[in-house]
Amino acid sequence: MDRWDPIQLTPSHRPVPGPQEIIQATQDQVGLYDGRIKAEDYPNGTVYLTNHRILYIDSKDPVRKSIGLPLRFIHGIHHYGGFMSSSPKITLELYPRPSNVDLHALSNQDAISGVSGLDKTLGALSLKSQPSWVCKICYHSNEGSLIKCAVCGVKKPARDENTHVVKAPVSDSFLLNAPKDLSSHPHNKAGGGDDAAPGIACPACTFHNDPFMIQCEICQTELQDPQSIAFMLDRQEQHQRSIRQLPSTIDVGSSSSSSIPSAMNGSASNLPASDVSTGKGLGAGKFLTSVTSLYSGSVTKSSEDANSVKLSFRGGGSGAFHTLLKAAMSAKAWESIPKQQPEDRTMALALNSNAAPTPVIKVGGISGIMRSVETNQKATDETLSQAFQDLEALIDKAAEMVTLAENISKGLAKSNTMNNEETATFKAYLLSMGIAAPVTKDTAGVVFHKELARELFEFILPVVEREGGTMSLMDVYCVFNRARGVELISPKDLHTACQLFPELNLPLRLRKFDSGLLVLQTLSRYSNDEVSESILSRIKNLPPGSSLDAIELASAVQISVVLAQEQLLMTEARGLICRDESVNGLRFYDNLLDKWEI
Amino acid sequence: MSDVTASNAAAGLSQSPALASGFQFPSIHNFPPFYTLQPTASTWKNQAELWSTIIMRYYKHHRLYQLDLDDTAVNDQLFNNQRINRRLKPETIQAIVDVMVKKGDAEWDATSKKRRAIVYWRKPEDWAEMILAWVFELGLNNSILTFYEIAHGEDSEGQEFHNIHPTVLQKTMEVLVRRGIAATFQGATFEEMGVKFFNAGAK
């Protein structure tokens, strides 16, 4: 679970997508398993699949229990269809994280906690240079961080398993390998078995490089830093010396240092815990290795647990999720995150769309500025013309167009060259294009309406507030669909989504007036008291004997006439005002009838 | 009274001048919403109350008994306020009378299908007392009087029940008969009906 990070949420408890991040699937009623054990804190929530992450948002406590897992941590996906009362599950196998394993090793073995300093150094070292390895079955060259072959799935071999008795659990192997690798050099040297050249053997191709090489001359694999190796060796020799000085419980007697590993391995298992702790900092790598072997059963299990996460789909939908997850994994969107600065986006867009990045010519002075302006214009033109070529292209370019619109409005904010009215109108057009990645039935599936409600809430709240806290559903429908661009929704979907506001605890309400008019209101506006009191005081503030009609109210408080009418009727129904129907239409007066006495 | 005047002024309602007959409408009569049937129940209740009070006062002042939902009634200054150019619709008047009927202040003429109502600005029981007092005063007990003599006779001139509406008179007599104070005798017409007051009715 520690590989999941807390994520940012919008006020309506949807995830905030990162740059270029698009939500691809959503599924509710999903529980998390940490390894094989249910993760207590994450029993039921909504899982979002984006092209970069898997996000879990708890249904009960979304603020504190919302976490995300980058897809790049995942190297394997298994789908389990479910059987009888067991829900379908997707198991995600994760790449081990060094610090994570380190923690595990330590927490499992309190007895050797004293070695943590060195251990960490070793861990850091191993992290720094994980040598690539070649699968012994299919000969595929794998990245150092992989523990299984990317092609055939065969586990990474523990490199010196032939010479060493101890066989570390595979998932921990890279950590444990590091000290072994280090220790193997002096042993080899001392025993004179292998090449005694002062070079560094490449961990991948075994070529002995000059000690000052950073990369292998043959295969360019990163070599371990000779200086830190030297330091390690130094430390290790000190430890070995100290072991020799220890009481005879440990049979160090062997003079040849090459026998030390096996002797230690043999004796370590006999070591009482106290003795292990007195051997503080001694041959940490070895000790870790040997003691790990004692615990290997539990360690294997815990490391397996640490390196896999299960999503349990109690509400179904695992199949579609699995398919999309696989697609997202193979798309590897995270590898192509453009790294340009946000303010330089237009430029970057241009570069992207041109595919061949134009070299940035650094020319100072006016001509340089002119040229960059020209390039910008060209790029914008191209994006625009491409986008409008046909609808298909427009859909593809939607995100870019939105970015462009945002940039233009930002630019407008800076320059005041246009007159204000024009600017305002233009801005209004741009602003109403706001939703970059609209929630669709495809991406949200069963939770479509909930997601839609959240999206709608985020989008419409400022609009509704600008409109005075109330907006008719018709207007909402138009504005919302315009913002969604091509992903139009039906009135029924909108209606359903609006009805979910109370359930999702969002401060907007769909309200039906007696006449059948549907409006969206902010929660504060939802209170009849407030509206009717304000209308009553408005009427009372008029000159005595005057009245108010819907049109006057509408223009006074900037709402639609239909809505003003509804508010008047509502106030009337509460007995605060009374009506006068005449040839002049329906007008409302302070309710004198209610308190008149004759 | 001063409170009412003050609130009238606050509400911006002017006082109507007294009619030639001496009747003065309360200023609520100049309140435009007063002429619209209020859809809100509580408001309507008060509105109907106000109207029935005004109708009763107006009828009492002018010694009117019968309310007809025809053009004459609807155009009457009671229901048609030309100052503010508002008038009650016949349906609204009907609704108001319905409320009055429920309270016992009026009664629909059974044959008129809610087109005609009798307004009891005085209850039959009160009329009965009044007539009884008049009979005993004149020493007409134990003799037979016709309904005509009571309503239109010379002796009843100046009495409040002079020109009383026949239906109201009949209701009144029914009250007396029920109380065992009087007995009625059938006549050829309503006006020829006779009534005899017994001594027992004397107090």
mmCIF file of C-alpha atoms in Angstrom, chain A residues 105-397:
data_model
loop_
_atom_site.group_PDB
_atom_site.id
_atom_site.type_symbol
_atom_site.label_atom_id
_atom_site.label_comp_id
_atom_site.label_asym_id
_atom_site.label_seq_id
_atom_site.Cartn_x
_atom_site.Cartn_y
_atom_site.Cartn_z
ATOM 1 C CA ALA A 105 13.730 -6.376 5.616
ATOM 2 C CA LEU A 106 14.238 -4.207 8.626
ATOM 3 C CA SER A 107 10.835 -4.543 10.055
ATOM 4 C CA ASN A 108 11.083 -8.270 9.768
ATOM 5 C CA GLN A 109 14.375 -8.436 11.472
ATOM 6 C CA ASP A 110 14.561 -6.187 14.424
ATOM 7 C CA ALA A 111 17.552 -8.067 15.674
ATOM 8 C CA ILE A 112 19.819 -6.648 13.069
ATOM 9 C CA SER A 113 18.407 -3.183 13.149
ATOM 10 C CA GLY A 114 21.857 -1.998 14.076
ATOM 11 C CA VAL A 115 23.055 -2.492 10.586
ATOM 12 C CA SER A 116 20.555 -0.143 9.111
ATOM 13 C CA GLY A 117 23.107 2.571 8.405
ATOM 14 C CA LEU A 118 25.245 0.458 6.246
ATOM 15 C CA ASP A 119 22.278 -1.319 4.934
ATOM 16 C CA LYS A 120 20.872 1.913 3.679
ATOM 17 C CA THR A 121 24.114 2.803 2.025
ATOM 18 C CA LEU A 122 24.036 -0.496 0.307
ATOM 19 C CA GLY A 123 20.461 0.004 -0.650
ATOM 20 C CA ALA A 124 21.289 3.378 -2.103
ATOM 21 C CA LEU A 125 24.152 1.899 -3.969
ATOM 22 C CA SER A 126 22.071 -0.846 -5.381
ATOM 23 C CA LEU A 127 19.421 1.641 -6.361
ATOM 24 C CA LYS A 128 21.988 3.734 -8.109
ATOM 25 C CA SER A 129 23.155 1.014 -10.403
ATOM 26 C CA GLN A 130 20.850 -1.845 -11.006
ATOM 27 C CA PRO A 131 22.610 -3.713 -13.727
ATOM 28 C CA SER A 132 20.587 -4.922 -16.635
ATOM 29 C CA TRP A 133 20.379 -8.670 -16.837
ATOM 30 C CA VAL A 134 19.899 -11.225 -19.499
ATOM 31 C CA CYS A 135 17.193 -13.810 -19.167
ATOM 32 C CA LYS A 136 18.708 -17.216 -19.177
ATOM 33 C CA ILE A 137 15.747 -18.737 -20.941
ATOM 34 C CA CYS A 138 15.044 -16.377 -23.794
ATOM 35 C CA TYR A 139 18.145 -14.164 -23.662
ATOM 36 C CA HIS A 140 16.128 -11.018 -23.567
ATOM 37 C CA SER A 141 18.039 -8.163 -22.048
ATOM 38 C CA ASN A 142 15.942 -6.844 -19.194
ATOM 39 C CA GLU A 143 16.107 -3.630 -17.263
ATOM 40 C CA GLY A 144 17.849 -3.956 -13.948
ATOM 41 C CA SER A 145 14.741 -3.119 -11.999
ATOM 42 C CA LEU A 146 12.719 -5.968 -13.461
ATOM 43 C CA ILE A 147 12.557 -9.092 -11.374
ATOM 44 C CA LYS A 148 10.959 -11.144 -14.065
ATOM 45 C CA CYS A 149 11.873 -11.309 -17.686
ATOM 46 C CA ALA A 150 9.745 -8.888 -19.657
ATOM 47 C CA VAL A 151 9.373 -11.412 -22.469
ATOM 48 C CA CYS A 152 9.006 -14.829 -20.936
ATOM 49 C CA GLY A 153 8.312 -14.021 -17.305
ATOM 50 C CA VAL A 154 11.065 -16.195 -15.948
ATOM 51 C CA LYS A 155 12.502 -14.841 -12.727
ATOM 52 C CA LYS A 156 15.762 -13.002 -12.664
ATOM 53 C CA PRO A 157 18.488 -15.396 -11.596
ATOM 54 C CA ALA A 158 20.354 -14.665 -8.416
ATOM 55 C CA ARG A 159 23.662 -13.971 -10.054
ATOM 56 C CA ASP A 160 26.076 -15.840 -7.864
ATOM 57 C CA GLU A 161 23.831 -18.594 -6.686
ATOM 58 C CA ASN A 162 26.422 -21.107 -7.733
ATOM 59 C CA THR A 163 29.106 -19.832 -5.482
ATOM 60 C CA HIS A 164 26.932 -18.926 -2.540
ATOM 61 C CA VAL A 165 24.946 -21.182 -0.354
ATOM 62 C CA VAL A 166 22.373 -18.591 0.423
ATOM 63 C CA LYS A 167 19.661 -18.052 -2.078
ATOM 64 C CA ALA A 168 17.854 -14.878 -1.401
ATOM 65 C CA PRO A 169 14.171 -14.494 -2.110
ATOM 66 C CA VAL A 170 13.941 -13.398 -5.649
ATOM 67 C CA SER A 171 11.957 -10.282 -5.103
ATOM 68 C CA ASP A 172 14.501 -8.984 -2.689
ATOM 69 C CA SER A 173 17.365 -10.156 -4.734
ATOM 70 C CA PHE A 174 18.563 -6.917 -6.132
ATOM 71 C CA LEU A 175 19.152 -5.482 -2.710
ATOM 72 C CA LEU A 176 20.708 -8.594 -1.451
ATOM 73 C CA ASN A 177 22.697 -9.020 -4.561
ATOM 74 C CA ALA A 178 24.433 -5.764 -4.153
ATOM 75 C CA PRO A 179 26.472 -6.664 -1.109
ATOM 76 C CA LYS A 180 27.054 -10.080 -2.519
ATOM 77 C CA ASP A 181 28.394 -8.610 -5.667
ATOM 78 C CA LEU A 182 30.627 -6.437 -3.666
ATOM 79 C CA SER A 183 31.818 -9.158 -1.427
ATOM 80 C CA SER A 184 32.427 -11.500 -4.267
ATOM 81 C CA HIS A 185 35.236 -9.380 -5.543
ATOM 82 C CA PRO A 186 37.577 -9.596 -2.593
ATOM 83 C CA HIS A 187 36.841 -13.248 -2.221
ATOM 84 C CA ASN A 188 37.643 -13.913 -5.755
ATOM 85 C CA LYS A 189 40.735 -11.883 -5.530
ATOM 86 C CA ALA A 190 41.924 -13.448 -2.340
ATOM 87 C CA GLY A 191 41.166 -16.942 -3.447
ATOM 88 C CA GLY A 192 42.900 -16.268 -6.715
ATOM 89 C CA GLY A 193 40.219 -18.241 -8.451
ATOM 90 C CA ASP A 194 39.203 -15.640 -10.959
ATOM 91 C CA ASP A 195 40.916 -12.840 -12.716
ATOM 92 C CA ALA A 196 42.894 -10.833 -10.241
ATOM 93 C CA ALA A 197 43.042 -7.756 -12.468
ATOM 94 C CA PRO A 198 42.299 -4.544 -10.615
ATOM 95 C CA GLY A 199 39.427 -3.729 -12.981
ATOM 96 C CA ILE A 200 35.725 -3.799 -12.260
ATOM 97 C CA ALA A 201 33.806 -6.661 -13.723
ATOM 98 C CA CYS A 202 30.789 -5.492 -15.643
ATOM 99 C CA PRO A 203 27.739 -6.860 -13.932
ATOM 100 C CA ALA A 204 26.107 -7.559 -17.273
ATOM 101 C CA CYS A 205 28.802 -8.881 -19.571
ATOM 102 C CA THR A 206 31.488 -9.635 -16.993
ATOM 103 C CA PHE A 207 34.069 -7.662 -18.917
ATOM 104 C CA HIS A 208 36.703 -6.336 -16.607
ATOM 105 C CA ASN A 209 36.819 -2.638 -17.014
ATOM 106 C CA ASP A 210 39.365 -0.167 -15.962
ATOM 107 C CA PRO A 211 38.592 0.956 -12.409
ATOM 108 C CA PHE A 212 38.036 4.484 -13.619
ATOM 109 C CA MET A 213 35.361 3.570 -16.087
ATOM 110 C CA ILE A 214 31.832 4.578 -15.228
ATOM 111 C CA GLN A 215 30.221 2.543 -17.944
ATOM 112 C CA CYS A 216 31.195 -0.827 -19.294
ATOM 113 C CA GLU A 217 33.311 -0.449 -22.371
ATOM 114 C CA ILE A 218 31.580 -3.318 -24.104
ATOM 115 C CA CYS A 219 27.963 -3.067 -23.239
ATOM 116 C CA GLN A 220 27.684 0.403 -21.679
ATOM 117 C CA THR A 221 26.099 -0.949 -18.560
ATOM 118 C CA GLU A 222 26.566 1.421 -15.714
ATOM 119 C CA LEU A 223 29.368 0.270 -13.486
ATOM 120 C CA GLN A 224 29.310 0.634 -9.767
ATOM 121 C CA ASP A 225 31.128 3.604 -8.494
ATOM 122 C CA PRO A 226 34.645 2.349 -7.800
ATOM 123 C CA GLN A 227 35.139 4.704 -4.908
ATOM 124 C CA SER A 228 32.100 3.620 -3.031
ATOM 125 C CA ILE A 229 32.993 0.061 -3.783
ATOM 126 C CA ALA A 230 36.372 0.682 -2.326
ATOM 127 C CA PHE A 231 34.718 2.150 0.709
ATOM 128 C CA MET A 232 32.501 -0.844 1.026
ATOM 129 C CA LEU A 233 35.342 -3.223 0.708
ATOM 130 C CA ASP A 234 37.177 -1.342 3.338
ATOM 131 C CA ARG A 235 34.267 -1.506 5.720
ATOM 132 C CA GLN A 236 33.738 -5.133 5.024
ATOM 133 C CA GLU A 237 37.306 -6.020 5.787
ATOM 134 C CA GLN A 238 37.051 -4.193 9.072
ATOM 135 C CA HIS A 239 34.026 -6.229 9.930
ATOM 136 C CA GLN A 240 35.688 -9.402 9.059
ATOM 137 C CA ARG A 241 38.496 -8.469 11.336
ATOM 138 C CA SER A 242 36.085 -7.733 14.115
ATOM 139 C CA ILE A 243 34.411 -11.062 13.556
ATOM 140 C CA ARG A 244 37.736 -12.742 14.002
ATOM 141 C CA GLN A 245 38.087 -11.041 17.353
ATOM 142 C CA LEU A 246 34.741 -12.264 18.511
ATOM 143 C CA PRO A 247 34.462 -15.121 20.981
ATOM 144 C CA SER A 248 34.588 -18.517 19.490
ATOM 145 C CA THR A 249 30.863 -19.014 19.141
ATOM 146 C CA ILE A 250 31.500 -18.100 15.574
ATOM 147 C CA ASP A 251 33.939 -20.322 13.943
ATOM 148 C CA VAL A 252 35.948 -17.788 12.078
ATOM 149 C CA GLY A 253 39.040 -19.869 12.299
ATOM 150 C CA SER A 254 39.427 -20.225 8.625
ATOM 151 C CA SER A 255 42.287 -18.064 7.470
ATOM 152 C CA SER A 256 41.273 -17.886 3.905
ATOM 153 C CA SER A 257 38.771 -15.152 3.463
ATOM 154 C CA SER A 258 37.069 -17.037 0.713
ATOM 155 C CA SER A 259 35.693 -19.452 3.246
ATOM 156 C CA ILE A 260 34.185 -16.723 5.324
ATOM 157 C CA PRO A 261 30.880 -16.560 3.570
ATOM 158 C CA SER A 262 30.071 -20.181 3.987
ATOM 159 C CA ALA A 263 31.427 -20.237 7.523
ATOM 160 C CA MET A 264 29.314 -17.281 8.395
ATOM 161 C CA ASN A 265 26.341 -18.751 6.768
ATOM 162 C CA GLY A 266 26.784 -21.877 8.668
ATOM 163 C CA SER A 267 27.314 -20.180 11.972
ATOM 164 C CA ALA A 268 24.867 -17.385 11.629
ATOM 165 C CA SER A 269 22.002 -19.763 11.988
ATOM 166 C CA ASN A 270 23.448 -20.856 15.285
ATOM 167 C CA LEU A 271 23.958 -17.341 16.491
ATOM 168 C CA PRO A 272 21.860 -16.303 19.423
ATOM 169 C CA ALA A 273 20.052 -13.056 18.859
ATOM 170 C CA SER A 274 22.194 -11.204 21.360
ATOM 171 C CA ASP A 275 25.281 -12.135 19.479
ATOM 172 C CA VAL A 276 23.817 -10.891 16.302
ATOM 173 C CA SER A 277 23.203 -7.567 17.877
ATOM 174 C CA THR A 278 26.714 -7.368 19.242
ATOM 175 C CA GLY A 279 27.931 -7.881 15.752
ATOM 176 C CA LYS A 280 26.634 -4.415 15.058
ATOM 177 C CA GLY A 281 27.499 -3.301 11.601
ATOM 178 C CA LEU A 282 29.374 -6.445 10.866
ATOM 179 C CA GLY A 283 29.340 -7.792 7.378
ATOM 180 C CA ALA A 284 25.938 -6.345 7.029
ATOM 181 C CA GLY A 285 25.305 -7.586 3.567
ATOM 182 C CA LYS A 286 26.168 -11.103 4.507
ATOM 183 C CA PHE A 287 24.248 -11.019 7.682
ATOM 184 C CA LEU A 288 21.255 -9.645 6.047
ATOM 185 C CA THR A 289 21.480 -12.344 3.478
ATOM 186 C CA SER A 290 21.939 -15.111 5.918
ATOM 187 C CA VAL A 291 19.345 -14.003 8.379
ATOM 188 C CA THR A 292 16.943 -13.336 5.581
ATOM 189 C CA SER A 293 17.305 -16.925 4.593
ATOM 190 C CA LEU A 294 16.059 -17.936 8.025
ATOM 191 C CA TYR A 295 13.001 -15.861 7.573
ATOM 192 C CA SER A 296 12.760 -16.517 3.926
ATOM 193 C CA GLY A 297 9.300 -18.027 4.166
ATOM 194 C CA SER A 298 7.678 -15.013 5.721
ATOM 195 C CA VAL A 299 9.782 -12.561 3.814
ATOM 196 C CA THR A 300 8.812 -14.071 0.533
ATOM 197 C CA LYS A 301 5.224 -13.768 1.470
ATOM 198 C CA SER A 302 5.443 -10.219 2.707
ATOM 199 C CA SER A 303 7.452 -9.078 -0.237
ATOM 200 C CA GLU A 304 4.956 -10.697 -2.533
ATOM 201 C CA ASP A 305 2.257 -8.821 -0.694
ATOM 202 C CA ALA A 306 4.204 -5.621 -0.914
ATOM 203 C CA ASN A 307 4.579 -6.047 -4.596
ATOM 204 C CA SER A 308 1.058 -6.762 -5.557
ATOM 205 C CA VAL A 309 -2.235 -5.033 -5.129
ATOM 206 C CA LYS A 310 -5.642 -6.423 -5.805
ATOM 207 C CA LEU A 311 -8.701 -4.519 -6.856
ATOM 208 C CA SER A 312 -11.860 -6.327 -5.908
ATOM 209 C CA PHE A 313 -14.787 -5.415 -8.135
ATOM 210 C CA ARG A 314 -17.782 -5.992 -5.926
ATOM 211 C CA GLY A 315 -20.051 -4.130 -8.261
ATOM 212 C CA GLY A 316 -18.780 -5.877 -11.380
ATOM 213 C CA GLY A 317 -17.189 -4.147 -14.297
ATOM 214 C CA SER A 318 -13.814 -5.799 -13.885
ATOM 215 C CA GLY A 319 -13.683 -7.085 -17.449
ATOM 216 C CA ALA A 320 -13.978 -3.706 -19.082
ATOM 217 C CA PHE A 321 -11.608 -2.228 -16.534
ATOM 218 C CA HIS A 322 -9.081 -4.936 -17.236
ATOM 219 C CA THR A 323 -9.235 -4.344 -20.966
ATOM 220 C CA LEU A 324 -8.780 -0.611 -20.555
ATOM 221 C CA LEU A 325 -6.024 -1.078 -18.026
ATOM 222 C CA LYS A 326 -4.154 -3.291 -20.435
ATOM 223 C CA ALA A 327 -4.628 -0.754 -23.166
ATOM 224 C CA ALA A 328 -3.379 2.022 -20.901
ATOM 225 C CA MET A 329 -0.389 -0.069 -19.901
ATOM 226 C CA SER A 330 0.592 -0.721 -23.476
ATOM 227 C CA ALA A 331 -0.005 2.883 -24.491
ATOM 228 C CA LYS A 332 2.548 3.969 -21.877
ATOM 229 C CA ALA A 333 1.334 7.517 -21.904
ATOM 230 C CA TRP A 334 3.679 8.412 -19.068
ATOM 231 C CA GLU A 335 6.677 7.933 -21.292
ATOM 232 C CA SER A 336 5.642 10.696 -23.600
ATOM 233 C CA ILE A 337 4.849 13.440 -21.147
ATOM 234 C CA PRO A 338 5.961 16.585 -22.807
ATOM 235 C CA LYS A 339 8.172 18.551 -20.540
ATOM 236 C CA GLN A 340 7.646 22.067 -21.788
ATOM 237 C CA GLN A 341 6.598 24.865 -19.534
ATOM 238 C CA PRO A 342 2.887 25.516 -19.380
ATOM 239 C CA GLU A 343 3.186 29.123 -20.522
ATOM 240 C CA ASP A 344 4.987 27.874 -23.560
ATOM 241 C CA ARG A 345 2.199 25.535 -24.451
ATOM 242 C CA THR A 346 1.169 27.045 -27.727
ATOM 243 C CA MET A 347 4.669 26.719 -28.927
ATOM 244 C CA ALA A 348 4.883 23.203 -27.642
ATOM 245 C CA LEU A 349 1.642 22.319 -29.326
ATOM 246 C CA ALA A 350 3.060 23.523 -32.530
ATOM 247 C CA LEU A 351 6.141 21.464 -32.037
ATOM 248 C CA ASN A 352 4.130 18.402 -31.260
ATOM 249 C CA SER A 353 1.848 18.750 -34.187
ATOM 250 C CA ASN A 354 4.720 19.339 -36.539
ATOM 251 C CA ALA A 355 6.201 16.102 -35.314
ATOM 252 C CA ALA A 356 9.614 17.239 -36.441
ATOM 253 C CA PRO A 357 10.688 19.678 -33.786
ATOM 254 C CA THR A 358 12.037 22.788 -35.380
ATOM 255 C CA PRO A 359 15.360 23.684 -33.920
ATOM 256 C CA VAL A 360 15.116 26.656 -31.661
ATOM 257 C CA ILE A 361 17.224 29.271 -33.260
ATOM 258 C CA LYS A 362 18.562 31.607 -30.687
ATOM 259 C CA VAL A 363 18.785 34.944 -32.324
ATOM 260 C CA GLY A 364 18.797 37.988 -30.144
ATOM 261 C CA GLY A 365 17.303 41.359 -30.880
ATOM 262 C CA ILE A 366 14.252 42.390 -32.791
ATOM 263 C CA SER A 367 14.630 39.812 -35.511
ATOM 264 C CA GLY A 368 14.676 37.086 -32.887
ATOM 265 C CA ILE A 369 11.459 38.333 -31.332
ATOM 266 C CA MET A 370 9.881 38.723 -34.747
ATOM 267 C CA ARG A 371 10.857 35.231 -35.666
ATOM 268 C CA SER A 372 9.463 33.704 -32.487
ATOM 269 C CA VAL A 373 6.206 35.614 -32.968
ATOM 270 C CA GLU A 374 6.078 34.324 -36.511
ATOM 271 C CA THR A 375 6.684 30.776 -35.405
ATOM 272 C CA ASN A 376 3.951 31.074 -32.839
ATOM 273 C CA GLN A 377 1.494 32.391 -35.354
ATOM 274 C CA LYS A 378 2.316 29.703 -37.828
ATOM 275 C CA ALA A 379 1.891 27.015 -35.241
ATOM 276 C CA THR A 380 -1.454 28.401 -34.101
ATOM 277 C CA ASP A 381 -2.668 28.659 -37.654
ATOM 278 C CA GLU A 382 -1.723 25.116 -38.338
ATOM 279 C CA THR A 383 -3.419 23.779 -35.242
ATOM 280 C CA LEU A 384 -6.552 25.687 -36.107
ATOM 281 C CA SER A 385 -6.691 24.551 -39.696
ATOM 282 C CA GLN A 386 -6.008 20.970 -38.755
ATOM 283 C CA ALA A 387 -8.611 21.019 -36.055
ATOM 284 C CA PHE A 388 -11.351 22.250 -38.300
ATOM 285 C CA GLN A 389 -10.578 19.977 -41.199
ATOM 286 C CA ASP A 390 -13.275 17.571 -40.187
ATOM 287 C CA LEU A 391 -15.171 16.596 -37.139
ATOM 288 C CA GLU A 392 -12.972 13.639 -36.392
ATOM 289 C CA ALA A 393 -9.957 15.853 -36.296
ATOM 290 C CA LEU A 394 -11.794 18.324 -34.119
ATOM 291 C CA ILE A 395 -12.480 15.630 -31.592
ATOM 292 C CA ASP A 396 -8.827 14.686 -31.577
ATOM 293 C CA LYS A 397 -7.786 18.277 -31.239
#
